[in-house]
XYZ file of C-alpha atoms in Angstrom:
758
model
C 34.727 36.623 -47.092
C 35.078 33.175 -45.593
C 36.390 34.763 -42.385
C 33.325 37.013 -42.125
C 30.976 34.095 -42.678
C 32.674 32.133 -39.904
C 32.497 35.122 -37.583
C 28.775 35.609 -38.258
C 28.053 31.932 -37.651
C 30.009 32.146 -34.399
C 28.187 35.281 -33.210
C 24.632 34.214 -34.131
C 24.049 32.202 -30.915
C 25.367 35.118 -28.862
C 23.024 37.512 -30.653
C 20.102 35.139 -30.084
C 21.048 34.875 -26.440
C 21.113 38.627 -26.173
C 17.591 38.697 -27.583
C 16.305 36.525 -24.683
C 13.890 38.348 -22.383
C 12.502 37.967 -18.856
C 9.394 38.682 -16.802
C 9.173 39.466 -13.094
C 6.553 40.637 -10.657
C 4.656 40.041 -7.434
C 1.730 37.692 -6.816
C -0.792 39.064 -4.312
C -4.023 37.835 -2.770
C -7.319 39.678 -2.994
C -6.384 41.897 -0.033
C -3.039 42.947 -1.510
C -0.917 40.694 0.702
C 1.902 38.703 -0.964
C 1.332 35.028 -1.789
C 4.431 32.909 -1.061
C 5.045 29.549 -2.777
C 2.646 30.249 -5.660
C 3.482 28.341 -8.859
C 4.273 30.589 -11.847
C 4.596 29.147 -15.360
C 4.588 30.384 -18.940
C 2.233 28.295 -21.050
C 4.037 26.587 -23.927
C 7.517 27.276 -22.525
C 9.814 25.218 -20.355
C 9.786 27.961 -17.756
C 8.457 27.832 -14.222
C 9.220 28.955 -10.688
C 7.627 29.607 -7.302
C 7.245 32.918 -5.514
C 9.404 33.764 -2.519
C 8.138 34.751 0.931
C 7.379 38.256 -0.388
C 5.394 36.925 -3.340
C 8.082 37.862 -5.895
C 9.042 35.796 -8.937
C 11.468 35.990 -11.884
C 11.385 33.985 -15.137
C 14.374 34.428 -17.417
C 15.522 33.251 -20.855
C 12.160 33.717 -22.539
C 12.013 34.319 -26.306
C 10.553 37.604 -27.576
C 6.867 37.643 -28.433
C 3.460 37.232 -26.820
C 3.177 34.813 -23.891
C 0.594 33.679 -21.358
C 1.488 33.615 -17.673
C -0.391 31.142 -15.452
C -0.266 31.318 -11.648
C -1.722 28.757 -9.244
C -1.797 28.714 -5.446
C -3.576 26.542 -2.916
C -7.006 27.970 -2.107
C -7.062 30.422 -5.046
C -8.414 30.445 -8.560
C -5.684 30.238 -11.241
C -4.530 33.618 -12.492
C -3.941 33.933 -16.244
C -2.608 37.004 -18.062
C -1.034 37.701 -21.455
C 2.101 39.831 -21.869
C 4.365 40.820 -24.747
C 8.159 40.979 -24.620
C 10.469 42.934 -26.887
C 13.996 41.638 -27.527
C 16.159 42.129 -24.460
C 13.243 43.437 -22.363
C 12.453 42.472 -18.757
C 8.733 43.027 -18.287
C 6.925 43.671 -15.013
C 3.677 41.775 -14.412
C 1.866 41.696 -11.036
C -1.213 39.548 -10.472
C -3.937 39.412 -7.819
C -5.408 35.947 -7.222
C -8.987 35.529 -6.144
C -9.980 32.922 -3.526
C -11.211 29.727 -5.118
C -14.968 29.368 -5.342
C -14.288 25.885 -4.056
C -11.001 24.041 -3.842
C -11.800 21.805 -6.780
C -8.122 21.192 -7.590
C -6.987 20.769 -4.013
C -5.241 17.770 -2.545
C -7.611 15.484 -0.633
C -6.871 12.595 1.699
C -10.214 11.437 3.087
C -11.470 9.288 0.216
C -8.521 6.885 0.052
C -6.296 7.859 3.045
C -3.790 9.114 0.468
C -2.911 12.672 -0.512
C -4.030 13.008 -4.152
C -5.455 15.657 -6.444
C -9.222 15.796 -6.143
C -9.757 14.928 -9.801
C -7.401 11.943 -9.524
C -9.166 10.126 -6.693
C -11.767 7.466 -7.585
C -13.825 8.481 -4.525
C -15.830 11.741 -4.759
C -14.695 14.172 -2.061
C -16.133 17.645 -1.526
C -13.669 20.233 -0.218
C -14.486 23.442 1.646
C -11.868 26.053 2.523
C -11.852 28.652 5.325
C -12.843 31.206 2.685
C -16.132 29.320 2.227
C -16.978 29.560 5.928
C -15.983 33.231 6.161
C -18.822 34.153 3.786
C -21.226 33.483 6.680
C -19.196 33.677 9.908
C -20.317 31.287 12.647
C -19.062 30.430 16.101
C -18.387 26.795 15.156
C -18.151 24.393 12.224
C -21.438 22.736 13.266
C -23.360 25.885 12.299
C -21.074 26.618 9.349
C -22.135 23.413 7.601
C -25.666 24.795 7.065
C -24.575 26.147 3.660
C -23.151 22.841 2.392
C -25.437 21.152 -0.113
C -26.728 17.767 1.092
C -25.570 18.423 4.668
C -27.836 19.754 7.420
C -27.060 20.492 11.071
C -30.053 19.125 12.988
C -30.980 20.566 16.378
C -32.485 17.756 18.465
C -33.799 19.636 21.475
C -35.650 22.949 21.755
C -34.240 23.619 25.213
C -30.600 22.443 25.235
C -30.003 22.973 21.471
C -27.643 20.019 21.049
C -27.695 18.292 17.663
C -26.035 16.201 15.004
C -25.164 16.286 11.301
C -27.389 14.833 8.562
C -25.833 13.808 5.230
C -28.205 13.066 2.327
C -31.107 12.870 4.769
C -29.552 10.248 7.037
C -29.602 10.759 10.794
C -26.555 11.970 12.698
C -25.463 8.527 13.986
C -24.640 7.588 10.381
C -22.114 10.437 10.064
C -18.546 9.885 11.215
C -16.674 13.056 12.200
C -12.871 13.050 11.985
C -10.310 15.602 13.115
C -7.108 15.318 11.072
C -8.268 11.873 9.952
C -8.787 10.573 13.501
C -12.202 9.234 14.599
C -12.097 10.930 17.982
C -15.559 12.463 17.667
C -18.327 9.952 18.240
C -21.707 9.571 19.858
C -21.714 11.685 22.962
C -19.220 14.197 21.596
C -20.391 14.929 18.046
C -21.836 18.393 18.610
C -18.975 19.284 20.985
C -16.304 17.915 18.675
C -17.413 20.374 15.985
C -17.377 23.312 18.400
C -14.391 25.248 19.596
C -11.966 24.693 16.715
C -10.902 28.192 15.581
C -11.888 28.611 11.938
C -8.546 30.287 11.259
C -6.776 27.019 12.129
C -8.736 24.955 9.630
C -6.939 24.078 6.406
C -9.996 22.541 4.800
C -13.069 20.417 5.510
C -13.505 17.285 3.395
C -16.862 15.535 3.070
C -17.504 12.060 1.677
C -21.152 11.178 1.056
C -21.867 7.467 1.230
C -20.389 4.521 3.155
C -16.672 4.593 3.939
C -16.516 1.717 6.419
C -14.042 -0.245 4.280
C -11.419 2.294 5.416
C -12.836 3.902 8.537
C -14.883 1.132 10.172
C -17.989 1.605 12.290
C -20.211 4.708 11.995
C -19.002 5.685 8.496
C -22.323 4.374 7.168
C -23.872 7.411 5.543
C -20.818 9.602 5.149
C -17.990 11.305 6.973
C -16.673 14.791 7.686
C -12.936 15.305 8.102
C -11.848 18.590 9.694
C -8.200 19.097 8.687
C -6.226 21.650 10.691
C -3.265 23.626 9.391
C 0.286 22.372 9.661
C 2.327 24.654 11.944
C 4.730 25.530 9.100
C 1.894 26.885 6.963
C -0.020 28.650 9.727
C -0.041 32.446 10.139
C 2.369 34.008 12.600
C -0.595 35.527 14.428
C -4.321 35.734 13.849
C -7.410 36.999 15.615
C -11.041 37.013 14.572
C -13.824 38.309 16.781
C -17.452 39.204 16.232
C -20.510 40.206 18.218
C -24.207 39.880 17.290
C -27.280 41.894 18.147
C -28.440 39.042 20.393
C -25.423 39.536 22.653
C -23.290 36.683 21.310
C -19.504 37.114 21.498
C -17.000 34.926 19.680
C -13.216 35.253 19.606
C -10.563 33.168 17.835
C -6.903 33.955 18.417
C -3.546 32.258 18.073
C -0.569 31.701 15.827
C 2.580 29.676 15.446
C 5.632 29.625 17.683
C 9.135 28.527 16.675
C 10.115 26.331 19.621
C 13.429 25.286 18.102
C 15.010 25.128 14.634
C 13.379 21.720 14.194
C 10.093 22.217 16.039
C 7.094 24.487 15.485
C 3.991 24.900 17.627
C 0.546 25.982 16.447
C -1.672 27.473 19.173
C -5.309 28.485 18.921
C -7.915 29.621 21.453
C -11.672 29.946 20.947
C -13.994 31.699 23.395
C -17.761 32.029 22.970
C -20.278 33.642 25.297
C -24.018 34.204 25.114
C -25.761 35.105 28.398
C -28.843 37.146 27.444
C -32.097 35.147 27.874
C -34.545 35.996 25.073
C -38.137 34.781 24.695
C -39.563 36.244 21.523
C -42.241 33.557 21.045
C -43.736 34.133 24.523
C -43.664 30.573 25.897
C -41.532 31.566 28.937
C -38.670 29.412 27.630
C -35.360 30.660 26.280
C -35.416 30.777 22.492
C -31.688 29.957 22.331
C -29.533 28.082 24.817
C -27.165 30.270 26.812
C -23.528 29.186 26.557
C -20.041 29.940 27.765
C -17.328 27.964 25.983
C -13.562 27.911 25.882
C -11.386 25.669 23.736
C -7.579 25.535 23.572
C -5.891 23.777 20.656
C -2.189 22.975 20.202
C -0.397 21.216 17.370
C 3.322 20.383 17.273
C 5.381 19.486 14.234
C 8.985 18.243 14.314
C 11.378 18.185 11.360
C 12.935 14.751 10.928
C 15.479 13.280 8.521
C 14.139 12.381 5.059
C 11.015 14.497 5.776
C 9.489 11.750 7.918
C 6.318 12.784 9.761
C 6.166 13.506 13.477
C 3.350 15.635 14.778
C 0.941 15.603 17.679
C -1.964 17.746 18.797
C -4.180 18.276 21.807
C -7.371 20.126 22.622
C -9.138 21.027 25.845
C -12.807 21.976 25.712
C -15.119 23.251 28.455
C -18.687 24.440 28.066
C -21.477 25.539 30.389
C -24.831 25.717 28.607
C -28.375 26.053 29.870
C -31.849 26.673 28.575
C -35.274 26.591 30.155
C -37.794 28.836 31.847
C -36.818 32.479 31.826
C -36.658 32.709 35.625
C -34.255 29.755 35.949
C -31.012 30.321 37.848
C -28.194 27.920 38.791
C -29.835 27.623 42.218
C -32.732 25.817 40.473
C -30.426 23.217 38.906
C -31.885 19.745 39.436
C -34.981 21.019 41.241
C -38.661 20.596 40.351
C -39.828 24.178 40.854
C -38.359 25.913 37.793
C -37.560 23.875 34.693
C -34.114 24.148 33.163
C -31.656 21.993 31.225
C -28.090 22.606 32.355
C -25.067 20.856 30.825
C -21.472 21.049 32.019
C -19.094 19.490 29.502
C -15.393 18.867 29.961
C -13.530 17.226 27.100
C -9.910 16.706 26.090
C -8.378 15.110 23.022
C -4.897 14.075 21.929
C -3.739 12.704 18.577
C -0.383 11.952 16.977
C 1.208 10.696 13.768
C 4.633 9.079 13.570
C 6.312 7.719 10.454
C 8.476 4.780 11.417
C 12.214 4.959 10.534
C 11.999 1.937 8.244
C 12.652 1.358 4.572
C 9.011 0.445 4.085
C 6.570 3.387 4.370
C 4.832 2.720 7.702
C 2.707 5.325 9.485
C 1.469 4.999 13.061
C -1.532 7.121 14.096
C -2.992 7.224 17.600
C -5.678 9.265 19.334
C -7.547 9.366 22.624
C -10.338 11.497 24.026
C -12.124 11.770 27.336
C -15.601 13.310 27.481
C -17.281 14.051 30.825
C -20.816 15.413 30.899
C -22.753 16.537 33.962
C -26.320 17.356 32.978
C -29.725 17.856 34.517
C -32.970 17.977 32.558
C -35.520 19.458 34.900
C -35.158 17.248 37.987
C -33.591 14.352 36.050
C -29.793 14.077 36.224
C -27.837 12.672 33.320
C -24.201 11.923 34.131
C -22.118 10.377 31.360
C -18.540 9.565 30.498
C -17.171 8.461 27.171
C -13.593 7.558 26.283
C -12.383 6.576 22.857
C -8.925 5.247 22.080
C -7.763 4.617 18.536
C -4.614 3.228 16.974
C -3.795 2.492 13.363
C -0.705 1.309 11.488
C -0.768 1.765 7.706
C 1.536 0.632 4.926
C 1.508 2.699 1.740
C 3.313 1.359 -1.335
C 3.355 1.913 -5.084
C 4.144 -1.100 -7.237
C 4.048 -0.406 -10.970
C 0.512 0.647 -11.815
C -0.813 -0.429 -8.420
C -1.127 1.976 -5.502
C -1.441 -0.204 -2.406
C -2.613 0.550 1.109
C -2.980 -1.840 4.035
C -3.628 -1.226 7.681
C -4.282 -2.590 11.140
C -6.706 -0.679 13.352
C -7.937 -0.963 16.917
C -10.674 1.135 18.463
C -11.733 1.105 22.109
C -14.940 2.756 23.316
C -15.943 3.161 26.942
C -19.357 4.564 27.799
C -21.044 4.890 31.178
C -24.041 6.859 32.401
C -26.668 6.796 35.115
C -29.493 5.543 32.876
C -30.818 2.028 32.106
C -28.638 2.041 28.989
C -25.648 0.916 31.095
C -27.536 -1.004 33.793
C -27.731 -4.767 34.070
C -29.840 -6.374 36.764
C -29.879 -3.194 38.796
C -26.080 -2.876 38.762
C -23.998 -0.413 36.788
C -22.485 -2.061 33.725
C -20.449 0.369 31.568
C -20.367 -0.394 27.873
C -16.833 -1.319 26.764
C -16.192 -2.292 23.169
C -12.928 -3.374 21.559
C -13.141 -3.241 17.776
C -10.042 -4.578 15.982
C -9.888 -4.411 12.203
C -7.681 -4.997 9.189
C -8.086 -3.465 5.739
C -6.470 -3.569 2.306
C -6.897 -1.316 -0.713
C -5.537 -1.374 -4.258
C -5.887 1.351 -6.859
C -4.972 -0.049 -10.268
C -4.208 2.666 -12.830
C -4.483 0.510 -15.916
C -4.336 3.505 -18.291
C -3.625 7.237 -18.018
C -7.336 8.033 -17.847
C -8.750 4.969 -16.108
C -8.278 3.496 -12.656
C -10.048 0.900 -10.531
C -9.990 0.920 -6.749
C -10.968 -2.098 -4.682
C -10.912 -2.448 -0.930
C -11.889 -4.863 1.811
C -12.079 -4.497 5.583
C -12.596 -7.069 8.315
C -13.692 -6.078 11.839
C -14.551 -8.207 14.833
C -17.009 -7.242 17.578
C -17.453 -9.752 20.391
C -21.167 -8.936 20.566
C -21.849 -9.374 16.871
C -18.973 -11.446 15.508
C -17.246 -10.801 12.187
C -18.134 -7.854 9.950
C -16.805 -7.663 6.373
C -17.122 -4.451 4.318
C -15.963 -4.409 0.673
C -16.010 -1.527 -1.789
C -15.089 -0.822 -5.412
C -14.625 2.468 -7.280
C -13.985 3.227 -10.949
C -12.591 6.513 -12.287
C -12.603 7.685 -15.886
C -10.837 10.997 -16.512
C -12.879 12.159 -19.469
C -10.701 15.257 -20.057
C -8.043 17.352 -18.362
C -10.667 18.863 -16.071
C -13.415 16.235 -16.190
C -13.894 12.976 -14.337
C -16.651 10.357 -14.098
C -16.723 8.092 -11.025
C -18.798 5.079 -10.051
C -18.626 3.883 -6.453
C -20.243 0.921 -4.724
C -19.646 -0.330 -1.232
C -20.963 -1.273 2.162
C -20.997 0.273 5.600
C -21.711 -0.898 9.113
C -22.356 0.508 12.555
C -22.159 -1.329 15.840
C -24.689 -0.486 18.512
C -24.164 2.595 20.658
C -27.527 3.514 22.119
C -26.675 7.085 22.977
C -25.959 7.949 19.375
C -29.457 6.949 18.314
C -31.161 10.076 19.617
C -29.941 12.635 22.092
C -33.471 13.416 23.235
C -34.096 9.751 24.023
C -31.977 9.788 27.159
C -32.454 13.409 28.137
C -36.000 14.324 27.168
C -39.393 13.607 28.720
C -40.028 10.251 26.991
C -39.205 6.799 28.344
C -36.744 4.655 26.415
C -37.853 1.133 25.515
C -35.301 -1.284 24.001
C -37.369 -4.113 22.603
C -34.575 -6.557 21.657
C -30.825 -7.137 21.475
C -29.867 -4.633 18.818
C -27.773 -5.981 15.944
C -25.275 -3.968 13.862
C -26.714 -2.007 10.977
C -25.510 -2.702 7.448
C -25.764 -0.576 4.339
C -25.203 -1.044 0.606
C -24.488 2.027 -1.471
C -23.995 3.029 -5.095
C -22.950 6.494 -6.217
C -22.438 7.906 -9.722
C -20.545 11.203 -9.786
C -19.535 13.550 -12.615
C -17.196 16.502 -12.116
C -16.349 18.949 -14.898
C -14.363 22.176 -14.619
C -13.873 24.903 -17.187
C -11.168 27.594 -17.220
C -11.136 30.374 -19.814
C -8.095 32.326 -20.898
C -9.621 35.475 -19.421
C -9.759 33.890 -15.968
C -13.401 32.822 -15.852
C -14.214 29.608 -14.041
C -17.126 27.140 -14.108
C -17.566 23.769 -12.420
C -20.361 21.207 -12.276
C -20.371 18.440 -9.672
C -23.389 16.118 -9.944
C -24.214 12.824 -8.226
C -26.898 10.161 -8.109
C -26.934 8.072 -4.921
C -28.730 5.033 -3.537
C -28.258 3.510 -0.066
C -30.165 0.546 1.357
C -30.035 -0.426 5.027
C -30.789 -3.666 6.812
C -31.119 -3.996 10.568
C -31.710 -0.251 10.653
C -32.288 1.091 14.168
C -35.123 3.573 13.820
C -36.651 5.315 16.849
C -40.411 4.791 17.069
C -42.077 8.012 18.281
C -45.558 7.038 17.105
C -46.603 3.915 19.026
C -46.737 5.705 22.383
C -46.394 9.473 22.813
C -44.562 8.995 26.141
C -42.023 6.525 24.773
C -39.284 6.138 22.224
C -38.964 2.484 21.208
C -35.825 1.025 19.653
C -35.583 -2.144 17.614
C -33.918 -3.421 14.458
C -36.100 -2.788 11.470
C -37.663 -5.973 10.095
C -37.593 -4.712 6.551
C -35.531 -2.141 4.703
C -34.635 1.516 4.840
C -33.654 3.413 1.694
C -32.045 6.762 0.957
C -31.832 7.767 -2.695
C -31.666 10.944 -4.698
C -29.852 13.400 -6.938
C -27.460 16.158 -5.957
C -25.662 18.866 -7.931
C -23.347 21.801 -7.252
C -22.650 24.553 -9.770
C -19.739 26.942 -9.225
C -19.077 30.057 -11.278
C -16.542 32.870 -10.992
C -16.050 35.891 -13.203
C -12.960 38.038 -13.587
C -15.048 41.055 -12.603
C -15.173 39.723 -9.022
C -18.511 37.888 -9.194
C -18.720 34.440 -7.535
C -21.779 32.214 -7.578
C -22.248 28.844 -5.891
C -25.516 26.937 -6.230
C -26.436 23.539 -4.817
C -29.560 21.384 -4.844
C -30.454 17.931 -3.534
C -33.580 15.878 -4.178
C -33.917 12.884 -1.874
C -36.334 10.201 -0.779
C -35.592 8.642 2.612
C -38.017 5.993 3.832
C -38.356 2.688 5.659
C -40.566 -0.262 4.793
C -41.819 -2.816 7.315
C -44.606 -5.386 6.941
C -45.314 -3.961 3.516
C -45.903 -0.478 4.900
C -43.694 2.303 3.589
C -43.150 5.352 5.780
C -41.157 8.512 5.206
C -38.357 9.005 7.716
C -39.021 11.541 10.424
C -37.137 14.881 10.448
C -35.926 14.475 6.864
C -36.507 17.000 4.090
C -37.308 15.811 0.562
C -35.340 18.616 -1.066
C -32.848 21.277 -0.115
C -30.929 24.043 -1.809
C -27.958 26.217 -0.918
C -26.422 29.294 -2.501
C -23.631 31.784 -2.104
C -23.362 34.886 -4.257
C -20.415 37.185 -3.791
C -19.137 40.263 -5.542
C -15.960 42.215 -4.891
C -15.884 45.910 -5.634
C -12.121 46.161 -6.074
C -12.023 49.937 -6.351
C -13.547 50.177 -2.871
C -11.813 47.021 -1.545
C -15.270 45.882 -0.476
C -16.778 42.388 -0.789
C -20.480 41.557 -0.597
C -21.678 38.003 0.206
C -25.258 36.750 0.127
C -25.694 33.191 1.418
C -28.656 31.017 2.207
C -30.374 27.664 2.213
C -33.826 26.299 1.497
C -35.386 23.164 3.006
C -38.460 21.211 1.967
C -41.116 19.848 4.345
C -40.155 17.156 6.847
C -42.321 14.905 9.023
C -42.292 15.992 12.665
C -42.736 14.059 15.953
C -46.283 14.760 17.167
C -47.558 13.551 20.551
C -50.897 12.160 19.400
C -53.905 12.615 17.173
C -55.058 15.698 19.087
C -51.724 17.499 18.838
C -52.559 20.795 17.037
C -49.050 21.403 15.723
C -48.209 20.809 12.080
C -47.439 17.235 11.091
C -45.072 18.536 8.395
C -42.826 21.540 8.524
C -43.305 24.269 5.900
C -40.711 25.143 3.296
C -38.235 27.305 5.200
C -35.087 29.254 4.533
C -32.205 30.925 6.367
C -30.617 33.828 4.467
C -27.696 36.084 5.361
C -25.830 39.053 3.925
C -22.334 40.309 4.768
C -20.073 43.209 3.796
C -16.285 42.889 4.201
C -13.892 45.826 3.931
C -10.315 44.799 3.028
C -8.582 48.169 2.802
C -6.999 48.171 6.246
C -3.733 46.314 5.591
C -3.756 43.103 7.569
C -7.185 43.917 9.030
C -10.594 42.968 7.647
C -13.742 44.631 8.956
C -16.957 42.712 8.318
C -20.595 42.936 9.299
C -24.063 42.065 8.138
C -27.393 40.513 9.007
C -28.235 36.872 9.700
C -31.659 35.310 9.104
C -32.864 38.154 6.910
C -36.410 36.716 6.755
C -36.621 36.518 10.566
C -37.755 32.897 10.205
C -38.348 30.725 13.279
C -40.146 27.333 13.540
C -43.021 28.767 15.616
C -44.480 30.373 12.471
C -47.820 28.729 11.718
C -47.791 26.737 14.966
C -49.752 27.469 18.140
C -46.652 26.514 20.153
C -43.350 24.654 19.751
C -42.722 23.165 23.187
C -45.668 21.052 24.337
C -47.039 21.972 27.782
C -44.431 24.679 28.319
C -46.593 26.030 31.170
C -46.471 22.666 32.975
C -42.955 21.233 32.386
C -43.218 18.753 35.283
C -46.641 17.391 34.128
C -48.303 18.201 37.449
C -51.647 18.974 35.800
C -51.677 16.081 33.302
C -54.235 13.318 33.835
C -53.285 9.783 32.814
C -55.505 6.764 32.203
C -54.920 3.238 33.488
C -52.550 2.528 30.590
C -50.406 5.542 31.424
C -51.567 7.593 28.446
C -52.507 11.278 28.898
C -56.181 12.100 28.474
C -57.835 15.307 27.370
C -59.043 17.630 30.133
C -60.210 21.256 30.147
C -56.697 22.253 31.275
C -55.106 19.932 28.709
C -57.494 19.755 25.726
C -54.919 18.153 23.398
C -53.885 15.352 25.811
C -50.228 16.396 25.751
C -47.278 16.002 28.069
C -44.249 18.269 28.309
C -42.008 17.554 25.323
C -39.270 19.688 23.665
C -38.495 17.300 20.770
C -40.685 19.072 18.172
C -37.790 20.881 16.531
C -36.485 21.054 12.977
C -34.597 24.326 12.768
C -32.936 27.014 14.874
C -35.240 29.220 16.919
C -33.107 32.359 16.579
C -34.554 35.265 14.642
C -33.003 38.120 12.690
C -29.839 39.677 14.111
C -27.013 41.955 13.032
C -23.341 41.170 13.517
C -20.021 42.957 13.216
C -16.493 41.608 13.435
C -12.802 42.279 12.868
C -10.068 39.961 11.572
C -6.330 40.473 11.763
C -3.606 38.228 10.421
C 0.178 38.380 10.181
C 1.729 35.849 7.790
């Protein structure tokens, strides 16, 4: 008997081991393609793995019973499914992951220059994936941002259609645009810097609303946009995405990665856009939309180094020929005074690189340079400009106990020259050259698991303005596993760069008057943000991201359109300018395939001088955005309905007799798209843009003032140089294309095809 007892005791562990079970399967995306490197875990068990290149996984040594499998992958909503295992059984469980409504759990770098989980950073950062932009395909990121809450692409000229990006109602010069963290897009190149980057090469777009000058220096006054491109290792082997619209627009993205050597990979992307069909639906004899031909070539290299040290560099070449004007204009009329046209030739190239030094201390060197050459004519007025920006930065990143430290040295060089009075001094050409050295430090103190405090300080020196100091502080309270409350306060600054004030100022029909030596603008900002996410066991997802913001400016440079209809006057505001409001985003996803994204912003942007408060021109007091999608899995068909809504904004009239509206109406752009995903690696998509056929000429007698007399030959002026009313000119107007607040392109259909090999 004793022998049997001993034998049973000896065999019990072996019997228990034999009762261990396993689960295996394949993780797929919504199109049925395998998802490599997805994280697979069993909740409540010490079991986890990642999928291989074919999306397969295997988890062994699981006890019998009911378990919950959880799968996460970058850019996708977590997949959760229950399964039951019998003793000795190996179960099969495949899962399809749906694209994330928004990458709320993604790694972000823009807020603190460190790669951290979005809920762990003290600085609120909004993240948008390529999936977000595919719901309303556009030819460039500039247009794609129209469905981001609190962000509005602003077209500044009815004829040439160039523009800038508004964040929380602030003008484009207050928005800093980065590519892979490098400030190579500035002033002259903003609209071009956001064009020509193939959407398929974009890893994500990160947006910070509010000053970020303590890390990024000048121009990060109202916010920044960081376009992050894919690393070559994670890029598709080949991709192509092309579409055509009913207006005759053609857009093609193509490229992929190339293995140059066992230690070097190259990412190549090409974008081509063409629109050459003049259309005049509003009958003013001017093109409704600027005609364009654009090509952009992008390359990014990555080299494997010992200890995973970073070495990568990238380059982009961009060329564009765009024109708008009277319908009979041809290149032979360029620069003449018989037929009015605005023709812009742009040639731009950019290079950027990152190199981690082979030192014990973590030191990262980042450099970038761009050269922008623009040859333009506006009627018979030439505008020739060159801008070069060089940037270098050395950062030290160190963790010491509960302190996460960052310090850096930065140097930025800006060269700007044109043929206007902006770069003239005493009748001689005097290009603007600015060296802007800076030093910054940052400390994030994690004094408890749920609380952290970030403080930062930056010092910059501009020989024209002297020393500029920009501090900031941020507090984070992680209220729960998926909830975080953040309070941010800080300052921003912007040194003078006249061109960035208003594109139309140096290219339109008005004279530019600079009334004084412009001083750098300063801003003070406070932002309270709350983010809460909810995941249910059945795979449902909800998220609320709400903010209250307040920004106050001193020395604000505000263009004065009102004092003289033929002039734009610039001076530092002797008073204050304020932007304040509330913003909220609500994200929902249902296991049935329904996705809903809603956003709304209420804002009040004004300036006060001599006790007089005035609402800022071309700024809406409210806006809303939405995206509703539903996937019919049985048909492998996805439906997406996207749109935006803008409140009234004050518009630049030419005088008291101007019959056009002083305020824009409430207006909306709405789109619908169908995507068929049952063609293997192909996706066929199509739909309709601007469903309401809205254009800004609705309710207005005309949009472009004096379109029939673009050279003002039949305008009578008084002794002071002001236009006077005549029978031929009853409203006392001059030719002016600056009355613009939205795109002038009506309803149109589109169809496209995507193909990707991973």
